[in-house]
XYZ file of C-alpha atoms in Angstrom:
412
model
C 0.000 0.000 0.000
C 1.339 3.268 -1.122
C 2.080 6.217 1.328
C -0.195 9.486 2.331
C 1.145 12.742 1.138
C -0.313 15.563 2.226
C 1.276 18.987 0.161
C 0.826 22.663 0.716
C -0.570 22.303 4.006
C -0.227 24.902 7.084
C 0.934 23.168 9.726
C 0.730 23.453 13.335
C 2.862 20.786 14.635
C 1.761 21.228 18.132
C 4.716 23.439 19.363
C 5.629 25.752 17.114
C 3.918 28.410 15.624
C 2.307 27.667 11.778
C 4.535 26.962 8.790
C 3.139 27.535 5.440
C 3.464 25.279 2.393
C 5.008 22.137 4.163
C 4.060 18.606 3.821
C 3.029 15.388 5.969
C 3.616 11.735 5.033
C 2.219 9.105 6.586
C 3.101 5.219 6.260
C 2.477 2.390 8.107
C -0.248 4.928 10.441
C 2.872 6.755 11.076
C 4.442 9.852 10.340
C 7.196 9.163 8.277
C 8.372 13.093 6.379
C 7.332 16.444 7.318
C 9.310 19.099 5.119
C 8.640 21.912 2.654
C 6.510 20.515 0.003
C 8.696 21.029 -2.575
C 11.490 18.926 -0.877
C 8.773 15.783 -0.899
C 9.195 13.303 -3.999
C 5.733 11.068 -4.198
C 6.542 7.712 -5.019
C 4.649 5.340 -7.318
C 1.245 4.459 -5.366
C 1.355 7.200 -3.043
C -1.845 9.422 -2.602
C -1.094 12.715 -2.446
C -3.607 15.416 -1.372
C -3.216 18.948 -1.815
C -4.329 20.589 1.126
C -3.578 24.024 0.206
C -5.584 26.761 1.952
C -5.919 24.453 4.704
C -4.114 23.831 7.831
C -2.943 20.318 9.570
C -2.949 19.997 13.477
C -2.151 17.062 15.585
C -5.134 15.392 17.067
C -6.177 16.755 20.226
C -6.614 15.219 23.348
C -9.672 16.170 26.119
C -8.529 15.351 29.324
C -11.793 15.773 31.579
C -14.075 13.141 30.022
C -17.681 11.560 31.458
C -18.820 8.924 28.944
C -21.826 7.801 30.208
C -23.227 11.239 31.333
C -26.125 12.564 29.575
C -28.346 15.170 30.654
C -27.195 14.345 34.229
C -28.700 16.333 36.874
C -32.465 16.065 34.671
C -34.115 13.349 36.887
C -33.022 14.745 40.666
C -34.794 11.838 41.800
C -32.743 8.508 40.210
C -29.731 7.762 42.547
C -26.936 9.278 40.721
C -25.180 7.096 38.011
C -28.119 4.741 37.749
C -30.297 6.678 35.472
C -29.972 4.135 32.725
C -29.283 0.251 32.983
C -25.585 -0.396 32.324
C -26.176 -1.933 29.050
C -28.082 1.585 27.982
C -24.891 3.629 29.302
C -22.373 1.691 27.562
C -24.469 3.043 24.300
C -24.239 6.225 25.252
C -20.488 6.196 26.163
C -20.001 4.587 22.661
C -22.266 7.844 21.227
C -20.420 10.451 23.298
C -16.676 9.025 22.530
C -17.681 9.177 18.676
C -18.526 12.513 19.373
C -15.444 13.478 20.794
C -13.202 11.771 17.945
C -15.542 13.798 14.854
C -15.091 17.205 16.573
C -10.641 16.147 16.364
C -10.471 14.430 20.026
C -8.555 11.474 19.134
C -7.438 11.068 22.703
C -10.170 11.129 25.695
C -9.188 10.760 29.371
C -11.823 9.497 31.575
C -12.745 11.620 34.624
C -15.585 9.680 35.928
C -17.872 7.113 35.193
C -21.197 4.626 35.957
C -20.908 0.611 36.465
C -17.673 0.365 35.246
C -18.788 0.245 31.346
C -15.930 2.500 29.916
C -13.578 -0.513 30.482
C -15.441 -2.801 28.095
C -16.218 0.051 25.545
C -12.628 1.019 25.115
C -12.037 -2.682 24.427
C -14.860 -2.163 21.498
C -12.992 0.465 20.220
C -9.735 -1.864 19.699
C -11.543 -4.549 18.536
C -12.869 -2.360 15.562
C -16.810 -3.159 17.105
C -17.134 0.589 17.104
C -15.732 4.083 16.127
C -13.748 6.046 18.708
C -10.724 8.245 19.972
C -7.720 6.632 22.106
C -9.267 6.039 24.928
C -7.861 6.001 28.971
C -11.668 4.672 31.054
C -11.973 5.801 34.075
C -14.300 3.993 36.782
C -16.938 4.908 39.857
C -15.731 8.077 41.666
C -14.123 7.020 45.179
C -14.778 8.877 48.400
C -16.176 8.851 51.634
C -19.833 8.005 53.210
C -21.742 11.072 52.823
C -19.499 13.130 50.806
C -21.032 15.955 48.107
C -22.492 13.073 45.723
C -23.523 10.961 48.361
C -26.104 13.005 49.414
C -29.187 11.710 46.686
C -32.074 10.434 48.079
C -31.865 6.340 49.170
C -34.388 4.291 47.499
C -34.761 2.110 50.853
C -32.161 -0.822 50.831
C -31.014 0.195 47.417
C -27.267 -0.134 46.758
C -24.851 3.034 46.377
C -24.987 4.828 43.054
C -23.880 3.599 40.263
C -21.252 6.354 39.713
C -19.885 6.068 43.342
C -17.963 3.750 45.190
C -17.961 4.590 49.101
C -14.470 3.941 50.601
C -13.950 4.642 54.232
C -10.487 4.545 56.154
C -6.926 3.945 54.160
C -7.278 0.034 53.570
C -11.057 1.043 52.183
C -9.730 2.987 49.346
C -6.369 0.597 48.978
C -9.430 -2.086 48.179
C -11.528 0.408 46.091
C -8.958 1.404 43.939
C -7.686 -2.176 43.353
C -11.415 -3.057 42.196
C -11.754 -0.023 39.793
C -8.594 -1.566 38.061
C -9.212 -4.657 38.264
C -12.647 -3.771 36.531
C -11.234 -1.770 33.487
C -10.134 1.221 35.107
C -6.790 2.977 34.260
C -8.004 6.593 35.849
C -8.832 6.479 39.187
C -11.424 9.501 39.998
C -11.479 11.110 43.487
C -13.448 13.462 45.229
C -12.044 15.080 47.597
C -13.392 18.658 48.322
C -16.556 20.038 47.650
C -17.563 23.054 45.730
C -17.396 23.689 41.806
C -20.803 21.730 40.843
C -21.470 19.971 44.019
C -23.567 20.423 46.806
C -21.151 20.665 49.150
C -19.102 23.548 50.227
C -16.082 23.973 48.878
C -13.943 24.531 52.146
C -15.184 20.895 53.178
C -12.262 18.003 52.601
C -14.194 15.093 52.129
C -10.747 12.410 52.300
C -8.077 12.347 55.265
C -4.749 12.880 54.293
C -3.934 8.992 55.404
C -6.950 7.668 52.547
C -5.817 10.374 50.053
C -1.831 8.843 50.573
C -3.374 5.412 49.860
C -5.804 5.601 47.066
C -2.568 7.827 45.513
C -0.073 4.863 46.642
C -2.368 2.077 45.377
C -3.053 3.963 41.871
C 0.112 4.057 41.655
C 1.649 0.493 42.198
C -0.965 -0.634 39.996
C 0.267 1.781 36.989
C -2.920 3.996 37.197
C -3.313 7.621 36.927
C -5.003 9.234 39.643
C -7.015 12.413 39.484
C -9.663 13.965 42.131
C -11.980 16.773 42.567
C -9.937 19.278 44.233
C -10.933 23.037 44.786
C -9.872 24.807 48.328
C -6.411 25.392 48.446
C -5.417 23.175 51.574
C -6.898 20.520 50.181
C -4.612 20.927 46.966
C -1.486 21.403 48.758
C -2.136 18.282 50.357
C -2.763 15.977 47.329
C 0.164 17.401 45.340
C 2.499 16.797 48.249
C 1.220 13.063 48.206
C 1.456 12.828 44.657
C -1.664 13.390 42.822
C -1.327 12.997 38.836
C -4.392 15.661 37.627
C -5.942 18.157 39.331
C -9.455 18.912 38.322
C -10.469 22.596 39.121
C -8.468 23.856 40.825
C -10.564 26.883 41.599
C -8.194 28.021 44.999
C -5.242 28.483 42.736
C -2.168 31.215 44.037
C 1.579 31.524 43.437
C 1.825 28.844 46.210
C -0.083 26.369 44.610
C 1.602 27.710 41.177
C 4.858 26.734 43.130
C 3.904 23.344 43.434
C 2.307 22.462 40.570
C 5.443 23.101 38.711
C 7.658 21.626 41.222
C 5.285 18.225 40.722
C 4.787 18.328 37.541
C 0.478 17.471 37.931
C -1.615 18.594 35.412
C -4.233 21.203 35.751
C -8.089 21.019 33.736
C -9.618 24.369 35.084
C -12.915 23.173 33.601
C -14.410 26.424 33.628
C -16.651 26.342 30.502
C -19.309 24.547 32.533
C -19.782 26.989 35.397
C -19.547 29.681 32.607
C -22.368 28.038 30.522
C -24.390 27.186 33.616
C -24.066 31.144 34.744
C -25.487 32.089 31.169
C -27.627 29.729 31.360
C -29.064 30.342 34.425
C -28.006 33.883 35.516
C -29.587 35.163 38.776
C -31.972 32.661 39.380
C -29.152 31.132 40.917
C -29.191 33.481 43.590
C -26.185 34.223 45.740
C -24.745 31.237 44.361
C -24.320 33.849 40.598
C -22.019 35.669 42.692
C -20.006 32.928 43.730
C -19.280 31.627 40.281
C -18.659 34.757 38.577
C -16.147 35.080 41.358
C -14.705 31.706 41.303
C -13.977 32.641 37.291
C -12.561 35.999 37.816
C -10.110 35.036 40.129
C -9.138 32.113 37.633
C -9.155 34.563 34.705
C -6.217 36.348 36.462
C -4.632 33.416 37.550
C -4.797 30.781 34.836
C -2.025 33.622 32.359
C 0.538 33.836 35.332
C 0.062 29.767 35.963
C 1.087 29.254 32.215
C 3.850 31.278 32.235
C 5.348 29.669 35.247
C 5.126 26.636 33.816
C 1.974 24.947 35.287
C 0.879 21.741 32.477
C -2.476 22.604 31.785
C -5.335 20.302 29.767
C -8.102 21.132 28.112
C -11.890 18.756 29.136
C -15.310 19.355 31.415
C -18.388 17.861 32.988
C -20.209 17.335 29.527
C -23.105 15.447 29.692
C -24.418 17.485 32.483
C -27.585 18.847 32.248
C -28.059 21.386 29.278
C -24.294 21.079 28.265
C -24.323 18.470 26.055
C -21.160 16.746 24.429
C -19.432 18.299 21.167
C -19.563 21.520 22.871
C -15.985 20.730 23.687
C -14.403 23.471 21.149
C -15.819 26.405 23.172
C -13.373 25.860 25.428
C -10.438 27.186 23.354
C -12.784 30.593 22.836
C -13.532 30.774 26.615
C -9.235 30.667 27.450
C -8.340 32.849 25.015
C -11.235 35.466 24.983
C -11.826 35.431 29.214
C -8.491 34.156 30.394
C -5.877 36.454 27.901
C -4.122 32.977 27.052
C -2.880 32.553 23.476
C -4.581 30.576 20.897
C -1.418 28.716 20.728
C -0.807 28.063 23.746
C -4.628 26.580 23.815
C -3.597 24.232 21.510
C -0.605 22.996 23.068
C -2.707 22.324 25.817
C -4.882 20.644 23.709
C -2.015 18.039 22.132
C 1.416 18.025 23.896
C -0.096 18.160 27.249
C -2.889 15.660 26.782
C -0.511 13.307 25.460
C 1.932 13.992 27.813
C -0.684 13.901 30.471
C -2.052 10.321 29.050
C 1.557 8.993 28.797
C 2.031 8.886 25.284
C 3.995 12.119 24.198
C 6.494 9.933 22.718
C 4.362 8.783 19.916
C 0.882 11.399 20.178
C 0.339 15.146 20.894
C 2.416 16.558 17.831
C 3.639 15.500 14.195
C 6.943 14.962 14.365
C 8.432 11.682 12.562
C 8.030 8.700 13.982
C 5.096 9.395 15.761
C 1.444 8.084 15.242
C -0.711 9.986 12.687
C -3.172 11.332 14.454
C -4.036 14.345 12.521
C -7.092 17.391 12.450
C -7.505 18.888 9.088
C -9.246 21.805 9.354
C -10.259 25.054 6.876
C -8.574 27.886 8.659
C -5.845 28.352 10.836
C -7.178 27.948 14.549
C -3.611 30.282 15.974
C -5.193 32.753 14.048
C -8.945 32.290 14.419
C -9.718 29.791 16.510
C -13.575 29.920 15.807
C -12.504 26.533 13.359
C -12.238 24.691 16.441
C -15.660 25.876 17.756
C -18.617 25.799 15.217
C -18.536 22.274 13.487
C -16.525 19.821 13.311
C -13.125 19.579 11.583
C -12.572 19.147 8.011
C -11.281 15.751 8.163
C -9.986 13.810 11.205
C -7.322 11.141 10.942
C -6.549 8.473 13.571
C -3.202 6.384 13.069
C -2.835 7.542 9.232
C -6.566 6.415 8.731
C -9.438 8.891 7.983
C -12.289 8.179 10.365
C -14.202 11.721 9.929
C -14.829 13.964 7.183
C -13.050 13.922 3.919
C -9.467 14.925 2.517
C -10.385 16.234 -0.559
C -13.521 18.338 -2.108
């Protein structure tokens, strides 16, 4: 089978800034030249596509992923996580994940899930049962008897929700973790504070340090990623000193917690389109909860510009699925950083690809095209450093996964 060419493309190659008229081969699903066009020789059976007037991206990664939500939060009285039978969510998490890949997510993180169904869907995917991104499932969310999402109503004798595990004391969440792997899971979800969505206020810490050391320990040994829920700053400081992978909100964030993000190395996913949207949404008949938020996103707006320029690994991903913010919204994200936050389209997009495949463990072959590495590629009709509305109405152009097109088309 002959080679890919693609000629006369912009390309963003996920670090540097765009280069005009250069060109991408791909054999074997991999990328094998990237050069000026002019310096590429097609070879007998090669395919080449000019993709002039149109720029090439890596394939993107988002990092804060719920499969099997949809329109969560719409029936208040269904313990939470078993709105549908797990047969019915594993065809949603199939729907959602093909949503992610046709919008250019070729790489989806899991952040939290019901019945432990992402496992066996990501398995689909490989298999070539059904269409999807690279996928890392996650499992239930782990924390403690009555913490912010244990608080639905019981249905009398009914087990815990189907998007919680309860874990109480150190060896409870060694044991919880070590059945959320053993099930499929290769992202462990905590929840450790309140606040940012939850009922719960966001001073409360819903883990002692000793059950945060060991779900973080056990995650660990097993060759997990860990993540959790984490928005008061004492709270923070305490999972990044025991090692936490991925914070998710990080709403409490200073030059302190700056200080030790870096130091660590975690990764940040601010998450802030879905408290935006729900403010819109919603506006004052929030009540003094409108003033909270629109605080909570100010003080991030100032801080998220000095974070990145000290160095703090930030990812792009949010609670989709939630009520009234359905998935494929994902690309208002990149309009929300750079239009309320002052961060660079560019930058955006490296969060987007190096740091969700550095995040996920695979920068060595994902998050940019460079030779060598898998092609997973985003054509797209405009150049998104420049205007990145391309990444926000509609899907891409054409959407590549290991050399492959699985969305869209390459030519007219």
């Amino acid at each position: 089978m002959g080679r890919l060419v693609l000629t006369g493309a912009n390309l963003l190659d996920g670090v540097n800034p765009a280069a005009a008229d250069r060109a991408v081969v791909v054999e074997d699903g991999r990328i094998a030249e990237v050069a000026a066009s002019s310096a590429v020789v097609p070879r007998d059976g090669d395919r080449v596509v000019d993709l002039s007037g149109k720029t090439v991206m890596p394939g993107m990664f988002t990092c804060h992923f719920h499969a099997t939500y949809h329109e969560l939060g719409s029936r208040p009285n269904v313990p939470y996580g078993n709105e549908y039978p797990p047969s019915y969510q594993a065809l949603i998490a199939a729907k959602n994940l093909r949503t992610a890949l046709e919008h250019g997510y070729t790489g989806v993180v899991g952040a939290g899930a019901s019945n432990e169904v992402e496992g066996g869907v990501k398995r689909a995917i490989e298999d070539g049962l059904i269409p999807g991104p690279r996928f890392w499932p996650s499992g239930r969310e782990l924390s403690t008897t009555g913490h912010a999402n244990d608080g639905v109503p019981w249905h009398w004798g009914m087990p815990a929700p189907g998007a919680v595990r309860l874990c109480d004391g150190a060896d409870g969440f060694r044991i919880g973790v070590r059945e959320e792997i053993k099930r499929g899971a290769e992202v462990i979800k905590l929840f450790v504070t309140g606040g940012h969505g939850t009922t719960a206020p966001k001073d409360r810490i819903e883990m002692t340090r000793d059950e945060l050391a060991a779900a973080i320990e056990t995650a660990h040994s097993r060759g997990a990623l860990i993540r959790a829920h984490l928005v008061n700053k004492p709270a923070i400081m305490m999972a990044l000193d025991l090692g936490i992978d991925i914070v998710d909100h990080c709403d409490e964030m200073d030059d302190e917690v700056v200080a030790a993000l870096v130091e660590t190395g975690a990764f940040v996913v601010p998450s802030l389109h879905f408290p935006k949207h729900f403010l819109e949404l919603m506006g004052d008949g929030l009540g003094f909860a409108a003033d909270a938020i629109r605080a909570d996103l100010a003080h991030m707006y100032e801080e998220i510009p000095k974070a990145q320029a000290a160095g703090v690994k930030f990812v792009l991903g949010d609670d989709y699925g939630a009520i009234g913010f359905a998935h494929g919204m994902y690309g208002r994200e990149f309009r929300l950083y750079t239009e309320h936050a002052g961060v660079s389209p560019l930058e955006v997009i490296g969060w987007a690809t190096v740091n969700g495949a550095q995040l996920a463990r695979r920068g060595h072959d994902l998050g940019s095209v460079e030779v060598g590495k898998l092609a997973d590629l985003v054509v797209l009709d405009r150049d998104p450093s420049v205007d990145v509305s391309v990444l926000v109405d509609g899907t891409p152009r054409a959407v590549l996964k290991g050399g492959e097109v699985v969305h869209g088309q390459l030519g007219d």
